[in-house]
Amino acid sequence: MSAELQLPKGFLWGGAVAAHQVEGGWDQGGKGVSIADVMTGGSHGVDRVITDGVQPGHFYPNHKGVEFYSHYKQDVALFAEMGFKCFRTSIAWTRIFPNGDEQQPNEAGLQFYDDLFDELLKYGIEPVITLSHFEMPYHLVKEYGGWHNRKVVDFFVRFSEVVLNRYKSKVKYWMTFNEINNQRNWQYPLFGYCCSGVIFTEHEKPEQAMYQVMHHQFVASAKVVKLGHDINPDFQIGCMIAMVPVYPFSCHPDDVVLAQESMHQRYVFSDVQMRGYYPAYTLKEWARKGYDIQMEADDAETLRQGCADYVGFSYYMSNAVKTDASGVDDPITGFEGVVKNPHVKASDWGWQIDPVGLRYAMNELYERYQKPLFIVENGFGAIDKPNANGVIEDDYRIDYLRAHIEEMKKAVAYDGVELMGYTPWGCLDCVSFTTGQYDKRYGFIHVNKNDDGSGDFSRGKKKSFSWYQQVIASNGENL
Ligand code: P53
């Protein structure tokens, strides 16, 4: 392939996880209880339950995760063997500020991430760090009502300031809030809870409460971006959204406009973080619905000064909407009028597989913001079964990733989209977020731990391990 059709040199190939889904050690090293620690295990169709604190008699899968806290050296060595250029994880807020409202950080927690980052850098792997990935201190939920309370902005900024300073010479790539737009689906308790520790349906005006939380997080994100650039001008600090393109089911103009409105609901999150001001469609919606969002006098200026440097996003699926599909909602995205797209297949969890949608999504985001993109999650959750020789031949995962990488390359090489890197989700098997399962797996690296309780957390290589190794070695040419 000619040079202009290739991915750029220095492209950040890697993998992604989040602290609460891999680390375990939930009560070690002085760590406090996080919101992930009070979520039980579920399964496809069986919701995870959010309990009132940690209660006896329940199974909380995130307490052990996949024991990355004690296995990280082994795991990082395997990432290095695959050729990772970067590794995305998050810092568990509760390791640094166990309750969230302390004045002084917990040194043992800070030391753990020093050790982890040193281990990565030893192999030339760049850490890519999310500051908040569904794991805020439970104490801030109980005592303050989560992100609905403006005080949480200051707690988050304090936490961020500590870690941005501490790791300023070790970490260059940051993101503020993981999938900040998931909480747009305020009807479904899990999403508001994971993003901001709020169950919106408990509020008198749930949607208004969601927008209030959103505003607090925008202010927090902008403050952290500005602070970060002051600490180290080389920092690249991104926003992070779940990018689920919504297609019109038909070319009926009403379907087209419905799809556009659905996208507005999601885009407001990146619009404000990338542009530094509220889009007109949101201000009009608030006026129309009579929503009163509390803002402080200098918030507008804060937002303007804290635009993110790049768009981090996850991409797993697309959706389609139809005007006359009343009552049909998608539990993951919460869009009204969602219908099955007859042109694409779905995973066992109903996530619609649409590689071409990734190219479309990349073009949409790049045209919208004209800032670099970073695909920080993409992947295929599946039940893996070892063959007679005990090897997991996960060709379905390879097929999924190959098809997405092909489209990603088209977006870069044909369409000219600026892309920093690609970090498939769950490079190491981990606890599923939506269902709390072990058996819904994404990894190149298998972790021997199963929903029936069996398994010793030992690691193994799946077929996709050597496949991804050659993808990276050839900079995406050998797929
Ligand atoms: P699990 C919705 C749409 C796209 C991605 O999910 C989503 C969601 C749900 O929030 O979540 C991200 O493990 C999230 C990760 C999560 C991953 O997708 O339910 O950032 O924490 O594990 C995969 O299969």
XYZ file of C-alpha atoms and ligand atoms in Angstrom, residues 18 20-21 133-134 178-179 182 191 240 242 244 314 316-317 332 351 377 425 431-435 440 442, ligand 1:
50
model
C -10.900 0.682 33.675
C -12.805 -0.886 38.808
C -13.255 -3.602 36.179
C -14.481 5.905 34.845
C -17.656 4.883 36.726
C -15.607 8.235 30.626
C -18.697 8.059 28.411
C -24.328 7.630 28.924
C -26.244 4.910 33.746
C -14.744 10.904 26.159
C -19.935 6.775 23.885
C -23.502 5.409 19.029
C -15.978 4.345 22.382
C -19.391 -0.643 19.695
C -22.583 -0.315 17.689
C -28.496 0.792 26.520
C -25.299 -4.840 20.388
C -12.841 1.539 23.134
C -11.785 -2.544 25.032
C -15.762 -7.631 34.667
C -18.445 -6.453 32.244
C -19.809 -3.063 33.127
C -23.466 -3.393 32.128
C -24.003 -6.925 33.403
C -18.891 -11.645 28.715
C -13.406 -8.972 25.238
P -19.819 -4.177 28.823
C -23.019 1.677 26.293
C -22.653 1.910 24.991
C -21.355 1.743 24.647
C -20.404 1.402 25.611
O -19.489 -2.814 28.070
C -20.762 1.218 26.921
C -22.070 1.308 27.219
C -22.479 1.012 28.590
O -22.055 2.040 29.395
O -19.880 0.985 27.972
C -18.494 0.934 27.800
O -18.697 -4.408 29.751
C -17.756 1.293 29.090
C -16.929 0.174 29.672
C -17.624 -1.132 29.401
C -17.643 -1.336 27.897
O -18.335 -0.284 27.248
O -21.093 -3.959 29.502
O -16.930 2.430 28.950
O -16.703 0.410 31.045
O -17.059 -2.234 30.031
C -18.255 -2.642 27.464
O -19.886 -5.222 27.770
